[in-house]
Amino acid sequence: MILAIESSCDETAVAIIRREGQRAELLTSLISSQIEIHRQYGGVVPEVACRNHAQRIRPLVQQALDDAGVSLDDITAFAATRGPGLASSLLVGLAYAKGLAAASAKPFFGINHMEGHLLSPFLEEGTIPPHLSLIVSGGHTMLISVQAHGQYQLIGRTIDDASGEAFDKVGRMLKLPYPGGPEIEKHAREGNPKSFIFPRAHLKDAPFDFSFSGLKTAVLYQLQKLDDPQAHLADLCASFQDAVIDALVKKTIKAARQTDHTLIAISGGVACNRTLQEALTLAAQNAGMKVQPTPPALTTDNAGMIALAALLAALDHPSDSLEIGIDPNLALATP
Ligand code: KG4
Ligand code: ZN
């Protein structure tokens, strides 16, 4: 039974997971979100985030234990995200989990946040089939060919903004509250995605890489041309979202073909986007492929995915060293 902590950005999260035969059972997964606090600044303020993590972590661990009906003695290992993320935020969760492990002389696992996202679609199965993984979050956009747990090959990534970051930046331009992703999706439902034609980047030498900064600039220029941008809010949101989804879906299907995968998994905060889910599912069906979605509670940052990654790590090796530190730029896979 593993207790896992996630604190890489602005959510403090604690989960407890248990192995039930071949399957993983998530006993509890709690998230204490700071979105309301950071909204007034229009984005995450690292100093504010780490102070809040430090305040919230102890009561949240206690609440998770109470929720699962277990005590610290029942926990057999502790885990925390060690990167990538904000250094000061990562330090809080990692130091806390290491402290619990050191005090109880139990194993400790330092987890890659992106591996958590990558594994999250398979929490219920508890095993990881070969597939192509599309990870779309606030900080990353990646296509990874997965052979099994721990066998990851990077197929494509963004060369500038992440897809979630593009949603957040365009959201700010449109004067929408942070984070922009869910707001843009909401307004896009009322708009026509063909009202404005925004560019789709084609990177000649890297067909599976993404670029969203040109799109962001195109939205900015379009805004400057409009007398009353707010009157076109829904159409702007729908057209921008359509350009992002178009790039994500087309490259994902192509990459799955190239890597001989018929299963595609999608994870990360942007995977909440229903229009994206539907477009990817339809394109996959047409290509004879299947899509494995992420359960809604596990799409944006959470500790359930970190707990699953720790459970699988524990099958692989007895413990990580208590000497390992955070790594804000921790990589997941190489080409
Ligand atoms: O995975 P996540 O919680 O955090 C990171 O690891 O970055 O992803 C957060 C990102 C934000 O950029 C947010 O705007 C985006 O996910 N997001 C969405 C939606 N819900 C969250 N983007 C588009 N549509 C959504 N419905
Ligand atoms: Zn994340």
XYZ file of C-alpha atoms and ligand atoms in Angstrom:
362
model
C 0.000 0.000 0.000
C 1.638 3.222 -1.206
C 0.978 6.810 -0.166
C 1.932 9.240 -2.942
C 2.272 13.021 -2.975
C 2.061 15.343 -5.987
C 3.136 18.988 -5.637
C 4.841 19.863 -8.936
C 2.779 22.974 -9.706
C -0.263 24.502 -8.023
C -2.189 21.438 -6.814
C -1.316 19.754 -3.542
C -2.428 16.139 -3.926
C -2.240 12.921 -1.902
C -3.353 9.417 -2.922
C -3.233 5.943 -1.439
C -3.109 2.911 -3.729
C -3.085 -0.807 -3.051
C -2.238 -3.807 -5.224
C -5.147 -6.253 -5.527
C -3.770 -9.274 -7.376
C -2.887 -7.989 -10.872
C -4.933 -4.835 -10.455
C -4.352 -1.516 -8.750
C -7.000 -0.189 -6.391
C -7.004 3.532 -5.695
C -8.291 3.887 -2.106
C -8.346 7.677 -2.152
C -7.071 10.546 -4.301
C -7.393 14.049 -2.827
C -6.569 17.336 -4.526
C -6.287 20.662 -2.752
C -6.340 23.139 -5.620
C -4.814 26.621 -5.438
C -6.400 27.786 -8.695
C -8.533 30.425 -6.918
C -5.431 31.914 -5.262
C -3.379 32.094 -8.474
C -6.291 33.308 -10.613
C -5.879 36.856 -9.261
C -2.310 36.902 -10.706
C -3.355 35.390 -14.071
C -1.000 32.409 -13.601
C 0.957 30.387 -11.050
C 3.247 32.376 -8.705
C 5.925 29.868 -7.544
C 6.578 31.457 -4.135
C 2.851 31.518 -3.333
C 2.445 27.921 -4.569
C 5.200 26.456 -2.378
C 4.014 28.287 0.753
C 0.543 26.855 0.214
C 1.898 23.343 -0.399
C 3.835 23.572 2.884
C 0.682 24.595 4.760
C -1.653 22.065 3.169
C 0.456 18.934 2.945
C 0.189 17.623 6.523
C -3.595 17.941 6.918
C -4.107 16.508 3.411
C -1.986 13.423 4.220
C -4.049 12.922 7.389
C -7.291 13.350 5.462
C -6.165 10.768 2.887
C -5.372 8.246 5.644
C -8.765 8.886 7.293
C -10.523 8.606 3.931
C -8.891 5.264 3.154
C -9.496 4.044 6.706
C -5.840 3.215 7.251
C -3.014 4.502 9.461
C 0.569 5.440 8.620
C 1.616 2.005 9.933
C -0.408 0.313 7.168
C 1.485 2.168 4.435
C 4.334 0.053 3.048
C 6.062 2.705 0.892
C 5.994 6.448 0.228
C 6.311 8.278 -3.097
C 6.405 11.815 -4.468
C 6.856 13.618 -7.780
C 10.519 14.631 -8.251
C 10.101 16.461 -11.587
C 9.466 18.041 -13.974
C 7.812 21.069 -12.383
C 8.465 24.169 -10.289
C 11.531 23.604 -8.085
C 10.121 25.162 -4.918
C 6.819 23.293 -5.282
C 8.486 19.928 -5.983
C 10.702 20.328 -2.893
C 7.743 20.417 -0.517
C 6.178 17.099 -1.579
C 9.475 15.290 -2.109
C 10.904 16.337 1.259
C 7.670 15.395 3.026
C 7.499 11.913 1.446
C 11.195 11.297 2.114
C 10.683 12.362 5.725
C 7.834 9.863 6.152
C 9.939 7.099 4.545
C 13.043 7.908 6.608
C 11.124 8.088 9.888
C 9.468 4.707 9.268
C 12.436 3.012 7.510
C 10.155 2.124 4.573
C 10.872 2.310 0.816
C 10.643 5.585 -1.065
C 9.995 6.231 -4.768
C 10.734 9.490 -6.637
C 8.360 9.683 -9.613
C 8.468 11.460 -12.972
C 5.293 13.570 -13.229
C 5.028 12.890 -16.989
C 5.220 9.149 -16.422
C 2.295 9.619 -14.037
C 0.281 11.263 -16.827
C 1.384 8.593 -19.329
C 0.257 5.720 -17.068
C -2.964 7.377 -15.840
C -5.261 5.981 -18.606
C -4.439 2.456 -17.393
C -5.046 2.846 -13.661
C -7.965 0.452 -13.645
C -6.127 -2.238 -15.614
C -2.934 -1.906 -13.560
C -0.882 -3.142 -16.541
C 0.461 -1.152 -19.468
C -0.174 -2.473 -22.999
C 1.896 -1.368 -26.021
C 0.431 1.902 -27.300
C 1.072 5.399 -28.605
C 0.736 7.967 -25.825
C -0.364 11.551 -26.447
C 0.375 13.647 -23.360
C -1.143 17.131 -23.461
C -0.668 19.238 -20.345
C 0.057 22.804 -19.300
C 3.803 22.275 -19.533
C 4.218 19.493 -22.114
C 2.956 18.098 -25.397
C 4.506 14.758 -26.293
C 3.957 11.680 -28.439
C 5.590 8.621 -26.920
C 5.721 5.078 -28.222
C 5.230 2.789 -25.224
C 6.222 -0.888 -25.434
C 5.696 -1.652 -21.737
C 6.080 0.029 -18.346
C 9.469 1.822 -18.448
C 10.026 1.364 -22.207
C 9.353 4.748 -23.723
C 10.497 6.253 -27.014
C 9.934 9.936 -27.762
C 8.274 10.319 -31.178
C 7.357 14.006 -31.075
C 7.136 17.010 -28.774
C 6.413 20.720 -28.924
C 9.249 22.926 -30.060
C 7.792 25.996 -28.299
C 4.559 26.294 -26.266
C 2.765 23.275 -24.817
C -0.845 22.820 -25.945
C -2.224 23.703 -22.486
C 0.078 26.719 -22.334
C -1.320 27.881 -25.695
C -4.869 27.570 -24.298
C -3.824 29.530 -21.189
C -2.018 32.303 -23.120
C -4.829 32.744 -25.651
C -7.282 32.678 -22.727
C -5.383 35.595 -21.189
C -5.451 37.507 -24.517
C -9.219 36.983 -24.609
C -9.456 38.244 -21.011
C -10.751 34.888 -19.754
C -9.997 33.670 -16.214
C -7.009 31.364 -15.582
C -6.678 28.568 -16.592
C -7.781 29.334 -20.148
C -8.335 25.732 -21.332
C -11.727 24.987 -19.763
C -12.923 28.574 -20.421
C -12.036 28.419 -24.106
C -13.738 25.042 -24.458
C -16.898 26.460 -22.842
C -17.098 29.504 -25.166
C -16.075 27.419 -28.213
C -19.301 25.408 -27.870
C -21.260 28.505 -28.957
C -18.901 29.389 -31.801
C -18.142 28.428 -35.399
C -14.701 26.764 -35.733
C -14.458 27.894 -39.374
C -15.010 31.634 -38.665
C -11.307 32.408 -38.554
C -8.672 30.356 -40.356
C -5.680 30.050 -38.039
C -2.402 28.415 -39.130
C -1.436 24.766 -38.529
C 2.332 24.431 -38.248
C 3.969 21.892 -40.557
C 7.522 21.162 -39.490
C 9.134 19.690 -42.566
C 11.986 17.796 -40.954
C 10.099 16.800 -37.818
C 6.612 15.652 -38.869
C 5.598 14.593 -35.341
C 6.747 17.736 -33.535
C 4.262 20.445 -32.577
C 4.473 24.239 -32.630
C 1.783 26.458 -31.134
C 3.503 29.844 -30.864
C 2.652 30.887 -34.451
C -0.979 30.093 -33.776
C -0.895 32.208 -30.610
C 0.568 35.141 -32.589
C -2.055 34.687 -35.325
C -4.800 34.992 -32.698
C -3.139 38.157 -31.358
C -3.007 39.755 -34.862
C -6.633 38.799 -35.469
C -7.624 40.449 -32.165
C -5.860 43.664 -33.183
C -7.859 43.744 -36.433
C -11.238 43.428 -34.725
C -13.075 46.513 -33.446
C -14.829 44.578 -30.728
C -13.061 41.238 -30.089
C -15.448 40.353 -27.247
C -18.316 40.289 -29.780
C -16.469 37.452 -31.575
C -15.386 35.597 -28.421
C -17.138 32.296 -29.167
C -15.938 32.192 -32.803
C -12.368 33.076 -31.791
C -12.370 30.332 -29.133
C -13.850 27.755 -31.512
C -11.425 28.608 -34.347
C -8.358 28.578 -32.068
C -9.415 25.302 -30.424
C -10.043 23.766 -33.854
C -6.480 24.598 -34.956
C -4.966 23.000 -31.822
C -7.134 19.884 -32.077
C -6.483 19.515 -35.797
C -2.704 19.462 -35.231
C -2.929 17.099 -32.244
C -5.258 14.598 -33.926
C -3.557 14.460 -37.350
C -0.050 14.017 -35.936
C -1.173 11.460 -33.373
C -2.842 9.234 -35.980
C 0.183 9.529 -38.292
C 2.566 8.714 -35.448
C 0.495 5.691 -34.408
C 0.667 4.385 -37.985
C 4.395 4.998 -38.176
C 5.039 3.164 -34.877
C 2.611 0.298 -35.641
C 0.309 0.981 -32.713
C -3.437 0.425 -32.912
C -4.038 1.715 -29.386
C -3.742 5.441 -28.589
C -3.886 6.768 -25.012
C -4.490 10.430 -24.219
C -3.646 12.056 -20.882
C -2.850 15.386 -19.200
C -5.029 18.395 -18.440
C -5.920 19.175 -22.067
C -7.305 15.609 -22.366
C -10.310 16.985 -20.387
C -11.321 18.725 -23.608
C -14.395 16.889 -24.904
C -14.067 18.220 -28.450
C -10.513 16.849 -28.589
C -11.612 13.481 -27.189
C -14.387 13.206 -29.756
C -12.184 14.272 -32.689
C -9.427 11.830 -31.715
C -11.870 8.965 -31.175
C -13.487 9.549 -34.583
C -10.141 9.806 -36.403
C -8.893 6.666 -34.647
C -12.030 4.732 -35.621
C -11.550 5.754 -39.246
C -7.954 4.520 -39.068
C -8.916 1.203 -37.427
C -7.459 2.241 -34.070
C -8.796 2.525 -30.518
C -8.498 5.347 -27.984
C -7.946 4.763 -24.284
C -9.111 7.907 -22.455
C -8.017 8.961 -18.970
C -10.667 8.833 -16.210
C -11.750 12.493 -15.676
C -10.486 12.589 -12.065
C -6.992 11.659 -13.271
C -6.573 14.086 -16.210
C -5.463 17.288 -14.487
C -2.696 17.032 -11.896
C -3.410 14.459 -9.202
C -1.562 12.035 -6.940
C -3.462 8.927 -8.107
C -1.279 8.784 -11.216
C 1.862 9.238 -9.110
C 0.706 6.410 -6.840
C 0.179 4.117 -9.862
C 3.660 4.959 -11.193
C 5.088 4.164 -7.732
C 3.205 0.859 -7.555
C 4.706 -0.204 -10.899
C 8.154 1.071 -9.860
C 7.906 -1.062 -6.706
C 7.484 -4.167 -8.898
C 10.680 -3.188 -10.667
C 13.041 -2.290 -7.785
C 12.781 -2.279 -3.962
C 13.292 1.454 -3.364
C 14.842 4.638 -4.733
C 17.642 6.247 -2.755
C 16.658 8.840 -0.167
C 19.514 10.892 -1.613
C 17.723 11.634 -4.899
C 16.657 15.232 -5.287
C 14.169 17.136 -7.360
C 14.792 17.742 -11.062
C 12.650 20.559 -12.510
C 13.609 19.442 -16.057
C 13.416 15.674 -15.560
C 13.074 13.956 -18.959
C 10.820 10.979 -19.608
C 11.955 9.572 -22.924
C 14.568 10.080 -25.619
C 14.144 9.700 -29.388
O -1.924 18.231 -16.539
P -2.240 19.573 -15.963
O -3.205 19.653 -14.832
O -0.960 20.287 -15.456
C 0.316 20.188 -15.992
O 1.013 19.177 -15.722
O 0.651 21.136 -16.740
O -2.737 20.458 -17.186
C -3.193 21.763 -17.007
C -3.520 22.342 -18.375
C -3.814 23.832 -18.357
O -3.029 24.448 -19.358
C -5.299 23.915 -18.696
O -5.655 25.076 -19.396
C -5.475 22.684 -19.539
O -4.686 21.694 -18.905
N -6.894 22.256 -19.600
C -7.635 22.265 -20.727
C -8.936 21.850 -20.349
N -8.939 21.571 -19.019
C -7.669 21.817 -18.569
N -7.325 22.607 -21.982
C -8.299 22.531 -22.909
N -9.562 22.154 -22.634
C -9.936 21.796 -21.384
N -11.185 21.431 -21.126
Zn 0.616 17.561 -15.114
